[in-house]
Short mmCIF file of C-alpha atoms in Angstrom, two decimals:
data_model
loop_
_atom_site.label_atom_id
_atom_site.label_comp_id
_atom_site.label_asym_id
_atom_site.label_seq_id
_atom_site.Cartn_x
_atom_site.Cartn_y
_atom_site.Cartn_z
CA MET A 9 -54.01 -96.82 -19.44
CA ALA A 10 -52.34 -94.30 -21.71
CA ALA A 11 -55.21 -91.88 -21.12
CA PHE A 12 -54.73 -92.26 -17.36
CA TRP A 13 -51.05 -91.36 -17.40
CA GLN A 14 -51.74 -88.50 -19.78
CA GLN A 15 -54.44 -87.13 -17.47
CA ARG A 16 -52.19 -87.62 -14.40
CA GLY A 17 -49.30 -85.84 -16.06
CA ARG A 18 -51.60 -83.00 -17.01
CA ARG A 19 -52.74 -82.66 -13.36
CA GLN A 20 -49.12 -82.69 -12.13
CA GLU A 21 -48.19 -79.96 -14.59
CA GLN A 22 -51.18 -77.91 -13.52
CA GLY A 23 -50.41 -78.54 -9.86
CA GLY A 24 -46.75 -77.61 -10.19
CA LEU A 25 -47.51 -74.53 -12.21
CA GLY A 26 -50.29 -73.62 -9.84
CA GLY A 27 -47.86 -73.82 -6.94
CA VAL A 28 -45.49 -71.50 -8.68
CA ILE A 29 -48.32 -69.10 -9.44
CA ASP A 30 -49.49 -69.20 -5.83
CA GLY A 31 -45.95 -68.47 -4.69
CA LEU A 32 -45.62 -65.52 -7.06
CA GLY A 33 -48.99 -64.24 -5.94
CA SER A 34 -47.89 -64.25 -2.30
CA VAL A 35 -44.69 -62.41 -3.23
CA PHE A 36 -46.71 -59.79 -5.11
CA ASP A 37 -49.02 -59.38 -2.14
CA VAL A 38 -46.07 -58.77 0.20
CA LEU A 39 -44.56 -56.27 -2.24
CA LEU A 40 -47.82 -54.38 -2.57
CA ALA A 41 -48.33 -54.36 1.18
CA ASN A 42 -44.97 -52.76 1.81
CA ALA A 43 -44.62 -50.66 -1.35
CA ARG A 44 -46.22 -47.61 0.18
CA LEU A 45 -43.78 -47.64 3.06
CA VAL A 46 -40.71 -48.07 0.87
CA LEU A 47 -41.58 -46.32 -2.40
CA GLY A 48 -44.18 -43.79 -1.36
CA VAL A 49 -47.63 -43.28 -2.85
CA SER A 50 -46.58 -42.67 -6.46
CA GLY A 51 -44.03 -45.50 -6.43
CA ALA A 52 -46.59 -47.90 -4.98
CA ALA A 53 -49.06 -47.00 -7.75
CA VAL A 54 -46.50 -47.78 -10.43
CA LEU A 55 -45.64 -51.12 -8.81
CA ALA A 56 -49.33 -52.06 -8.49
CA ILE A 57 -50.03 -51.46 -12.18
CA ALA A 58 -46.94 -53.40 -13.20
CA THR A 59 -47.91 -56.31 -10.91
CA LEU A 60 -51.45 -56.40 -12.32
CA ALA A 61 -50.11 -56.63 -15.86
CA VAL A 62 -47.75 -59.47 -14.97
CA LYS A 63 -50.58 -61.37 -13.24
CA ARG A 64 -52.69 -61.06 -16.38
CA LEU A 65 -49.87 -62.48 -18.47
CA ILE A 66 -49.51 -65.48 -16.15
CA ASP A 67 -53.27 -66.10 -15.99
CA ARG A 68 -53.55 -66.19 -19.77
CA ALA A 69 -50.54 -68.46 -20.07
CA THR A 70 -52.07 -71.05 -17.68
CA SER A 71 -55.75 -70.76 -18.59
CA PRO A 72 -57.12 -73.45 -21.01
CA ARG A 73 -57.68 -72.18 -24.49
CA ASP A 74 -60.93 -72.57 -26.35
CA GLU A 75 -59.97 -74.75 -29.26
CA GLY A 76 -63.11 -73.80 -31.11
CA ASP A 77 -62.22 -70.09 -31.10
CA PRO A 78 -59.69 -69.36 -33.87
CA LYS A 79 -59.23 -65.79 -32.60
CA ALA A 80 -58.16 -66.87 -29.11
CA GLU A 81 -54.45 -66.75 -29.86
CA GLN A 82 -54.76 -63.38 -31.59
CA LYS A 83 -56.81 -61.98 -28.71
CA THR A 84 -54.26 -63.11 -26.20
CA LEU A 85 -51.44 -61.37 -28.05
CA GLU A 86 -53.44 -58.16 -28.41
CA GLU A 87 -54.28 -58.06 -24.70
CA THR A 88 -50.66 -58.83 -23.86
CA TRP A 89 -49.36 -55.84 -25.83
CA GLN A 90 -52.05 -53.66 -24.27
CA ASP A 91 -50.84 -54.66 -20.84
CA LEU A 92 -47.25 -53.90 -21.76
CA ALA A 93 -48.32 -50.54 -23.16
CA LEU A 94 -50.13 -49.92 -19.88
CA ILE A 95 -46.83 -50.38 -18.05
CA LYS A 96 -44.93 -48.10 -20.42
CA THR A 97 -47.50 -45.29 -20.35
CA THR A 98 -47.75 -45.22 -16.59
CA PRO A 99 -46.76 -41.71 -15.51
CA LYS A 100 -43.52 -41.60 -13.60
CA PRO A 101 -43.40 -39.78 -10.26
CA PRO A 102 -42.32 -36.16 -10.73
CA LYS A 103 -38.57 -35.72 -10.38
CA LYS A 104 -37.47 -33.44 -7.61
CA GLN A 105 -36.17 -30.24 -9.07
CA ARG A 106 -32.62 -29.50 -8.05
CA ARG A 107 -31.27 -26.03 -7.41
CA GLU A 108 -28.73 -26.31 -10.20
CA ASP A 109 -31.51 -27.22 -12.67
CA LEU A 110 -32.88 -23.70 -12.32
CA SER A 111 -29.87 -22.29 -14.08
CA GLU A 112 -30.03 -24.69 -17.04
CA PRO A 113 -31.49 -23.12 -20.22
CA LEU A 114 -34.84 -24.39 -21.35
CA LEU A 115 -35.16 -26.05 -24.75
CA SER A 116 -36.60 -23.75 -27.39
CA PRO A 117 -40.05 -24.87 -28.64
CA ALA A 118 -40.23 -26.55 -32.02
CA ARG A 119 -41.40 -24.45 -34.97
CA PRO A 120 -45.05 -25.23 -35.75
CA LEU A 121 -45.76 -26.79 -39.13
CA VAL A 122 -47.34 -24.63 -41.78
CA PRO A 123 -50.49 -26.24 -43.21
CA GLY A 124 -49.62 -28.06 -46.38
CA GLU A 125 -45.93 -28.21 -45.55
CA ALA A 126 -44.47 -31.67 -45.28
CA GLN A 127 -42.03 -32.49 -42.59
CA ASP A 128 -38.78 -33.37 -44.36
CA PRO A 129 -36.66 -35.65 -42.20
CA ARG A 130 -33.59 -34.53 -44.11
CA ALA A 131 -34.17 -30.90 -43.13
CA CYS A 132 -32.78 -31.51 -39.65
CA SER A 133 -29.62 -33.18 -40.82
CA ALA A 134 -26.52 -31.55 -42.26
CA PRO A 135 -26.39 -31.32 -46.07
CA LEU A 136 -24.30 -33.84 -47.94
CA GLY A 137 -20.72 -32.83 -48.37
CA ALA A 138 -20.83 -30.23 -45.56
CA PRO A 139 -17.78 -30.38 -43.29
CA ARG A 140 -18.54 -31.79 -39.86
CA VAL A 141 -17.25 -29.88 -36.86
CA LYS A 142 -15.21 -32.19 -34.72
CA SER A 143 -15.54 -31.64 -30.98
CA SER A 144 -12.13 -30.88 -29.58
CA PRO A 145 -11.21 -33.06 -26.59
CA LEU A 146 -11.05 -31.37 -23.19
CA ARG A 147 -7.55 -30.24 -22.43
CA CYS A 148 -6.25 -31.17 -19.00
CA LEU A 149 -4.38 -28.26 -17.47
CA THR A 150 -1.13 -28.92 -15.70
CA LEU A 151 -0.59 -27.72 -12.15
CA GLN A 152 1.70 -24.98 -13.48
CA GLU A 153 -1.03 -23.69 -15.80
CA ARG A 154 -3.67 -23.87 -13.09
CA LEU A 155 -1.50 -21.93 -10.63
CA LEU A 156 -0.80 -19.18 -13.16
CA SER A 157 -4.48 -18.99 -14.11
CA HIS A 158 -5.55 -18.97 -10.47
CA HIS A 159 -3.10 -16.18 -9.69
CA SER A 160 -4.14 -13.95 -12.56
CA SER A 161 -7.91 -14.46 -12.48
CA ARG A 162 -9.02 -15.25 -8.94
CA LEU A 163 -6.61 -13.52 -6.57
CA ALA A 164 -6.61 -10.04 -8.05
CA VAL A 165 -7.93 -7.27 -5.78
CA PRO A 166 -10.51 -5.01 -7.48
CA GLU A 167 -8.92 -1.82 -8.79
CA ILE A 168 -11.37 0.40 -6.96
CA GLN A 169 -10.26 -1.09 -3.65
CA VAL A 170 -6.57 -0.81 -4.49
CA SER A 171 -6.91 2.93 -5.07
CA LEU A 172 -9.66 3.86 -2.61
CA VAL A 173 -8.67 1.94 0.53
CA PRO A 174 -5.22 3.54 1.07
CA GLN A 175 -6.62 6.98 0.30
CA LEU A 176 -9.47 6.54 2.78
CA ALA A 177 -7.15 5.10 5.45
CA ARG A 178 -4.69 8.00 5.08
CA SER A 179 -7.50 10.52 5.48
CA ILE A 180 -8.64 8.83 8.69
CA SER A 181 -5.01 8.71 9.84
CA THR A 182 -4.65 12.46 9.36
CA GLN A 183 -7.78 13.15 11.42
CA LEU A 184 -6.60 10.83 14.19
CA GLN A 185 -3.13 12.41 14.21
CA ASN A 186 -4.63 15.89 14.61
CA PHE A 187 -6.80 14.69 17.50
CA LEU A 188 -3.87 13.11 19.38
CA ARG A 189 -1.77 16.23 19.02
CA SER A 190 -4.54 18.43 20.39
CA LYS A 191 -5.72 16.00 23.09
CA CYS A 192 -2.33 14.68 24.29
CA PRO A 193 0.32 17.24 23.31
CA GLU A 194 2.64 15.99 26.09
CA LEU A 195 2.91 12.51 24.59
CA PRO A 196 5.54 12.30 21.83
CA PHE A 197 3.65 10.14 19.34
CA GLY A 198 5.35 9.78 16.00
CA ARG A 199 3.70 10.23 12.65
CA LEU A 200 1.05 7.62 11.88
CA PHE A 201 1.74 5.42 8.85
CA LEU A 202 -0.03 2.59 7.03
CA SER A 203 1.15 -1.00 6.88
CA GLY A 204 -0.13 -4.26 5.48
CA ALA A 205 -0.12 -6.62 2.54
CA LEU A 206 -2.09 -4.24 0.31
CA LEU A 207 0.69 -1.66 0.29
CA ASP A 208 3.33 -4.35 -0.33
CA GLY A 209 1.51 -5.95 -3.27
CA LEU A 210 0.80 -9.18 -1.35
CA GLU A 211 -2.91 -8.69 -0.69
CA VAL A 212 -5.32 -11.14 -2.33
CA LEU A 213 -9.07 -11.47 -2.95
CA ALA A 214 -10.16 -8.20 -1.29
CA ALA A 215 -8.63 -5.14 0.36
CA ASP A 216 -10.86 -5.19 3.41
CA HIS A 217 -8.31 -4.59 6.17
CA ILE A 218 -5.25 -2.44 6.78
CA HIS A 219 -2.98 -1.62 9.72
CA LEU A 220 -2.37 1.85 11.13
CA MET A 221 0.90 2.11 13.04
CA LEU A 222 1.22 4.67 15.87
CA PRO A 223 4.91 5.18 16.82
CA VAL A 224 5.65 5.56 20.53
CA VAL A 225 8.88 7.58 20.75
CA LEU A 226 10.98 6.59 23.80
CA ASP A 227 14.14 8.10 25.18
CA ALA A 228 16.79 5.37 24.81
CA GLY A 229 18.54 6.67 27.95
CA LEU A 230 15.47 6.04 30.10
CA TRP A 231 14.24 2.74 28.71
CA SER A 232 15.80 -0.61 27.87
CA LEU A 233 14.58 -3.90 26.42
CA ILE A 234 14.33 -7.13 28.40
CA PRO A 235 13.94 -10.40 26.38
CA GLY A 236 10.78 -12.30 27.19
CA GLU A 237 12.71 -15.55 27.66
CA ASP A 238 14.53 -13.91 30.59
CA THR A 239 11.24 -13.18 32.37
CA VAL A 240 8.66 -15.38 34.05
CA VAL A 241 6.78 -15.91 30.77
CA ARG A 242 9.79 -17.63 29.11
CA ASN A 243 8.54 -16.63 25.66
CA PRO A 244 11.16 -15.33 23.19
CA GLN A 245 8.45 -13.84 20.98
CA TYR A 246 7.72 -11.08 23.53
CA TRP A 247 9.78 -8.34 25.11
CA MET A 248 9.45 -6.05 28.11
CA ILE A 249 10.36 -2.36 28.15
CA LYS A 250 11.96 -1.44 31.48
CA ARG A 251 12.38 2.01 33.02
CA VAL A 252 16.01 2.54 34.05
CA ASP A 253 17.99 5.00 36.18
CA LEU A 254 15.07 5.91 38.40
CA GLY A 255 17.61 7.12 40.99
CA TYR A 256 18.96 9.81 38.66
CA PHE A 257 15.83 10.32 36.60
CA PRO A 258 12.85 9.83 38.92
CA ARG A 259 9.34 8.96 37.86
CA GLY A 260 7.86 11.75 35.79
CA CYS A 261 10.97 12.52 33.78
CA SER A 262 9.55 10.55 30.89
CA PRO A 263 6.08 11.39 29.55
CA TRP A 264 5.43 7.65 29.26
CA ASP A 265 5.89 7.01 33.00
CA ARG A 266 2.12 7.31 33.45
CA PHE A 267 1.69 4.04 31.57
CA MET A 268 4.07 2.04 33.77
CA VAL A 269 3.11 -1.00 35.83
CA GLY A 270 5.89 -1.66 38.32
CA ARG A 271 8.98 -0.56 36.41
CA TYR A 272 7.76 -1.63 32.97
CA LEU A 273 5.92 0.19 30.21
CA SER A 274 2.55 -1.56 30.03
CA SER A 275 1.18 -2.25 26.58
CA ASN A 276 -2.16 -3.08 28.13
CA VAL A 277 -2.53 0.28 29.95
CA LEU A 278 -1.56 2.18 26.80
CA ASN A 279 -4.12 0.25 24.75
CA GLU A 280 -6.86 0.88 27.31
CA THR A 281 -6.18 4.63 27.26
CA LEU A 282 -6.26 4.78 23.47
CA HIS A 283 -9.38 2.60 23.39
CA LYS A 284 -11.26 5.09 25.58
CA MET A 285 -10.21 7.91 23.26
CA LEU A 286 -11.34 6.08 20.16
CA VAL A 287 -14.72 5.16 21.66
CA ALA A 288 -15.68 8.20 23.74
CA SER A 289 -13.57 11.21 22.77
CA ILE A 290 -13.42 11.36 18.97
CA ASN A 291 -16.39 12.63 16.95
CA TRP A 292 -16.40 9.87 14.34
CA PRO A 293 -19.80 10.82 12.81
CA ALA A 294 -18.43 14.25 11.94
CA ILE A 295 -15.19 12.81 10.54
CA GLY A 296 -17.14 10.21 8.56
CA GLY A 297 -19.43 12.86 7.12
CA LEU A 298 -16.41 14.88 6.05
CA LEU A 299 -14.82 11.86 4.32
CA GLY A 300 -18.06 10.51 2.81
CA CYS A 301 -18.21 7.33 4.90
CA VAL A 302 -19.45 5.91 8.20
CA ILE A 303 -16.87 5.14 10.92
CA HIS A 304 -17.58 3.05 14.01
CA PRO A 305 -15.04 2.10 16.69
CA VAL A 306 -15.38 -1.53 17.77
CA VAL A 307 -16.21 -1.32 21.46
CA ALA A 308 -16.06 -4.99 22.43
CA SER A 309 -12.72 -5.79 20.79
CA ARG A 310 -9.44 -6.02 22.68
CA GLU A 311 -7.79 -4.50 19.63
CA LEU A 312 -7.97 -0.85 18.63
CA LYS A 313 -10.20 -1.33 15.64
CA LEU A 314 -12.34 0.90 13.42
CA GLU A 315 -15.02 -0.32 11.03
CA VAL A 316 -15.41 1.90 7.95
CA LYS A 317 -18.32 1.67 5.52
CA HIS A 318 -18.06 3.48 2.21
CA ASP A 319 -20.35 3.30 -0.80
CA GLN A 320 -17.76 1.21 -2.64
CA VAL A 321 -15.77 -0.55 0.08
CA GLU A 322 -16.03 -1.86 3.63
CA LEU A 323 -12.80 -1.57 5.56
CA SER A 324 -11.39 -2.64 8.91
CA ILE A 325 -8.56 -0.49 10.32
CA THR A 326 -6.53 -1.79 13.26
CA LEU A 327 -4.38 0.65 15.22
CA PHE A 328 -1.09 -0.65 16.67
CA PRO A 329 1.12 1.37 19.02
CA VAL A 330 4.67 0.45 17.99
CA VAL A 331 8.06 0.90 19.64
CA GLU A 332 11.26 0.71 17.60
CA MET A 333 14.37 0.23 19.73
CA GLU A 334 17.66 -1.63 19.26
CA ASP A 335 16.67 -2.82 15.77
CA LYS A 336 13.50 -4.38 17.19
CA VAL A 337 9.92 -3.62 16.14
CA LEU A 338 7.58 -4.18 19.09
CA LEU A 339 3.80 -4.00 18.94
CA ALA A 340 1.46 -3.33 21.85
CA VAL A 341 -0.20 -6.76 21.49
CA PRO A 342 0.01 -8.48 24.87
CA PRO A 343 -0.97 -12.16 25.10
CA GLU A 344 -4.18 -13.15 26.80
CA GLY A 345 -3.75 -13.65 30.50
CA LEU A 346 -2.60 -11.78 33.58
CA VAL A 347 0.66 -10.51 32.09
CA GLU A 348 0.07 -7.00 30.76
CA ASN A 349 3.56 -5.59 30.24
CA LEU A 350 4.61 -7.64 27.21
CA TRP A 351 5.26 -6.30 23.70
CA LEU A 352 5.10 -8.60 20.67
CA GLU A 353 8.09 -8.59 18.32
CA SER A 354 6.99 -8.15 14.70
CA PHE A 355 8.99 -9.49 11.76
CA TYR A 356 6.59 -8.38 9.06
CA ARG A 357 8.78 -5.62 7.67
CA ALA A 358 11.85 -7.87 7.63
CA GLU A 359 9.91 -10.74 6.02
CA VAL A 360 8.58 -8.68 3.12
CA SER A 361 11.90 -6.98 2.57
CA LYS A 362 13.76 -10.31 2.48
CA VAL A 363 11.30 -11.95 0.04
CA LYS A 364 11.48 -9.00 -2.36
CA GLU A 365 15.27 -8.93 -2.09
CA LEU A 366 15.52 -12.63 -2.97
CA ASP A 367 13.12 -12.28 -5.91
CA ALA A 368 15.09 -9.31 -7.23
CA GLY A 369 18.31 -11.32 -7.03
CA ASP A 370 17.21 -14.33 -9.10
CA SER A 371 14.01 -13.11 -10.83
CA GLY A 372 12.12 -15.58 -8.67
CA ALA A 373 8.42 -16.25 -8.18
CA ARG A 374 8.38 -16.23 -4.36
CA GLN A 375 5.92 -13.35 -4.12
CA ARG A 376 3.60 -15.00 -6.62
CA CYS A 377 3.75 -18.29 -4.75
CA LEU A 378 3.14 -16.44 -1.48
CA ARG A 379 0.07 -14.68 -2.88
CA ILE A 380 -1.37 -18.00 -4.06
CA LEU A 381 -0.75 -19.65 -0.70
CA ASN A 382 -2.19 -16.69 1.22
CA GLY A 383 -5.27 -16.80 -1.01
CA VAL A 384 -5.69 -20.51 -0.31
CA CYS A 385 -5.39 -19.99 3.43
CA ARG A 386 -7.74 -17.02 3.46
CA SER A 387 -10.51 -18.86 1.63
CA HIS A 388 -10.09 -22.19 3.49
CA PRO A 389 -11.76 -22.36 6.94
CA THR A 390 -9.14 -24.77 8.31
CA LEU A 391 -5.99 -23.09 7.00
CA HIS A 392 -6.73 -19.41 7.66
CA LYS A 393 -4.29 -19.22 10.60
CA LEU A 394 -1.40 -20.32 8.36
CA GLY A 395 -1.63 -17.27 6.12
CA GLY A 396 0.74 -14.34 6.40
CA SER A 397 3.84 -14.75 8.52
CA PRO A 398 3.93 -18.61 8.74
CA MET A 399 3.74 -18.98 4.95
CA THR A 400 6.38 -16.30 4.43
CA GLN A 401 8.71 -17.97 6.90
CA VAL A 402 8.36 -21.37 5.18
CA ILE A 403 9.27 -19.80 1.83
CA LEU A 404 12.28 -18.10 3.39
CA HIS A 405 13.46 -21.40 4.92
CA LEU A 406 12.98 -23.12 1.58
CA SER A 407 14.97 -20.41 -0.22
CA ASP A 408 18.00 -21.23 1.89
CA SER A 409 18.12 -24.73 0.35
CA GLY A 410 19.15 -23.31 -3.02
CA SER A 411 15.94 -24.23 -4.87
CA ASP A 412 15.11 -22.86 -8.29
CA TRP A 413 12.45 -20.15 -7.91
CA ALA A 414 12.06 -19.27 -11.58
CA GLU A 415 8.50 -18.88 -12.82
CA GLU A 416 8.77 -22.15 -14.76
CA SER A 417 9.32 -23.98 -11.44
CA LEU A 418 6.32 -22.45 -9.68
CA ALA A 419 4.41 -25.76 -9.53
CA ASP A 420 7.40 -27.62 -8.07
CA ARG A 421 7.97 -24.96 -5.44
CA PHE A 422 4.26 -24.87 -4.59
CA GLN A 423 4.24 -28.61 -3.90
CA GLN A 424 7.51 -28.33 -2.00
CA VAL A 425 6.04 -25.67 0.30
CA LEU A 426 3.10 -28.00 1.03
CA GLU A 427 5.50 -30.83 1.88
CA GLU A 428 7.54 -28.56 4.16
CA LEU A 429 4.40 -27.35 5.93
CA VAL A 430 3.24 -30.92 6.56
CA ALA A 431 6.66 -31.77 8.02
CA TYR A 432 6.54 -28.73 10.33
CA LEU A 433 2.98 -29.56 11.41
CA GLU A 434 4.00 -33.15 12.23
CA LYS A 435 6.62 -31.77 14.61
CA GLY A 436 4.33 -29.01 15.86
CA VAL A 437 7.19 -26.54 15.48
CA LEU A 438 7.84 -23.86 12.85
CA PRO A 439 11.00 -21.93 13.85
CA SER A 440 11.13 -18.27 12.96
CA TYR A 441 13.54 -17.43 10.16
CA PHE A 442 14.89 -14.45 12.12
CA ASN A 443 14.88 -16.03 15.57
CA PRO A 444 14.97 -19.87 15.68
CA LYS A 445 13.97 -19.80 19.34
CA ILE A 446 10.49 -18.64 18.36
CA ASN A 447 7.92 -21.30 17.44
CA LEU A 448 5.32 -19.75 15.14
CA PHE A 449 2.93 -22.64 15.93
CA SER A 450 2.95 -21.92 19.66
CA GLY A 451 -0.40 -20.15 19.45
CA LEU A 452 -2.18 -23.08 17.75
CA LEU A 453 -4.16 -25.78 19.49
CA GLU A 454 -3.25 -29.43 18.96
CA GLU A 455 -6.60 -30.06 17.25
CA GLU A 456 -5.97 -27.18 14.84
CA ILE A 457 -2.54 -28.54 13.96
CA ASP A 458 -4.01 -32.01 13.28
CA GLU A 459 -6.75 -30.61 11.03
CA MET A 460 -4.30 -28.45 9.07
CA GLY A 461 -1.92 -31.35 8.66
CA PHE A 462 -4.68 -33.62 7.37
CA VAL A 463 -5.86 -31.07 4.77
CA LEU A 464 -2.32 -30.38 3.52
CA TYR A 465 -1.40 -34.07 3.50
CA ARG A 466 -4.27 -34.75 1.11
CA ALA A 467 -3.24 -31.76 -1.00
CA MET A 468 0.28 -33.13 -1.42
CA SER A 469 -1.02 -35.76 -3.86
CA GLU A 470 -3.80 -33.55 -5.27
CA PRO A 471 -2.74 -29.88 -5.03
CA GLU A 472 -5.76 -28.91 -7.15
CA LEU A 473 -7.96 -29.47 -4.08
CA LEU A 474 -6.70 -26.17 -2.70
CA LEU A 475 -7.37 -24.12 -5.85
#
């Protein structure tokens, strides 16, 4: 009876264990069937070898031992370790080489052993009593330190561009001035002069563009200014230049009457005339050969633009006809659309002069902060339209609040400018410092304002994202 129960228990154990083994075998079969789809060829090979080894271990654990063989247990252990070694020595699939791995230095090969020389394990370790070099912990830079480092190392314009670009632009300006005087002697153009952030010390990253201003000299007795908000466009950022006293001084008394549309001096007609001269009348190959560069007028642009290629620099020069009347600086930059008589009021000269005046009064860091912000906007694809005048105007508004602009407070002012910009973007309105009726965001789309606001809102908590 005891033998019966012992035999029955042995069958139950074998049956239960056999069921488990059958279940594991089915799982392994499913894994192997789908391994190639999930892991690929090399991954499936690794899984197959590992599965085979595990199956061998299970088979040996459940197979009856030969009690007459004293080496059975030793043989089982030896085969088990061989199977485990088989798993360990299975070659791993080659790791995909990343692009950044190409720049990592390779390990130098070990020095071959000289015959008869014993490898001393102590040779690779430091001698006893030698001082150990402690690795200094990484120092976390503050925002103030990062801003100063960013300003001094990453925003600087190469010296060759600082010296060569103005010189090259002035030479082109002289050639253009001589052409206008010979081609249009009846038009009283003033003397051409350069303008832009490079000349004012506010340029960052690269000196690749500069403005060339062409003064249009008007007789104040024959012309007057009409605010754009008093016209059909209702835009205070633009002005119209009206011809007056046509009864006493008929058409033709002013050399600029040929550029009138209706009774207004047309910025569009003047630009079209100058564009034809730049493209078709001036021998730019000869001028470029004389100056050691290649000059091409941009034909398809609405602006009066020249592309200059020198051995050391590539430069874009934009020509702006400018009228200065009644303390206003008006550029021949009409808005897109059917209106062609409008002149854009420019505050650039007043902005730069005011910032420098404030910095001189309190030894402030406004210009440094402005250069950093302009560099951020120029290098960021979403913020590039905020550079220049909008950033300058925000700093001028912030200066009126009596903030401390000392160099030690640069980080605080930088974060404060970001907060002010986010607040202006939420409203969609940035009033001009010199004319509160002008909204400097009027030319931005709603989607652009949302994207800029999102980027700057994130940067409020982590300003380093912009650097």
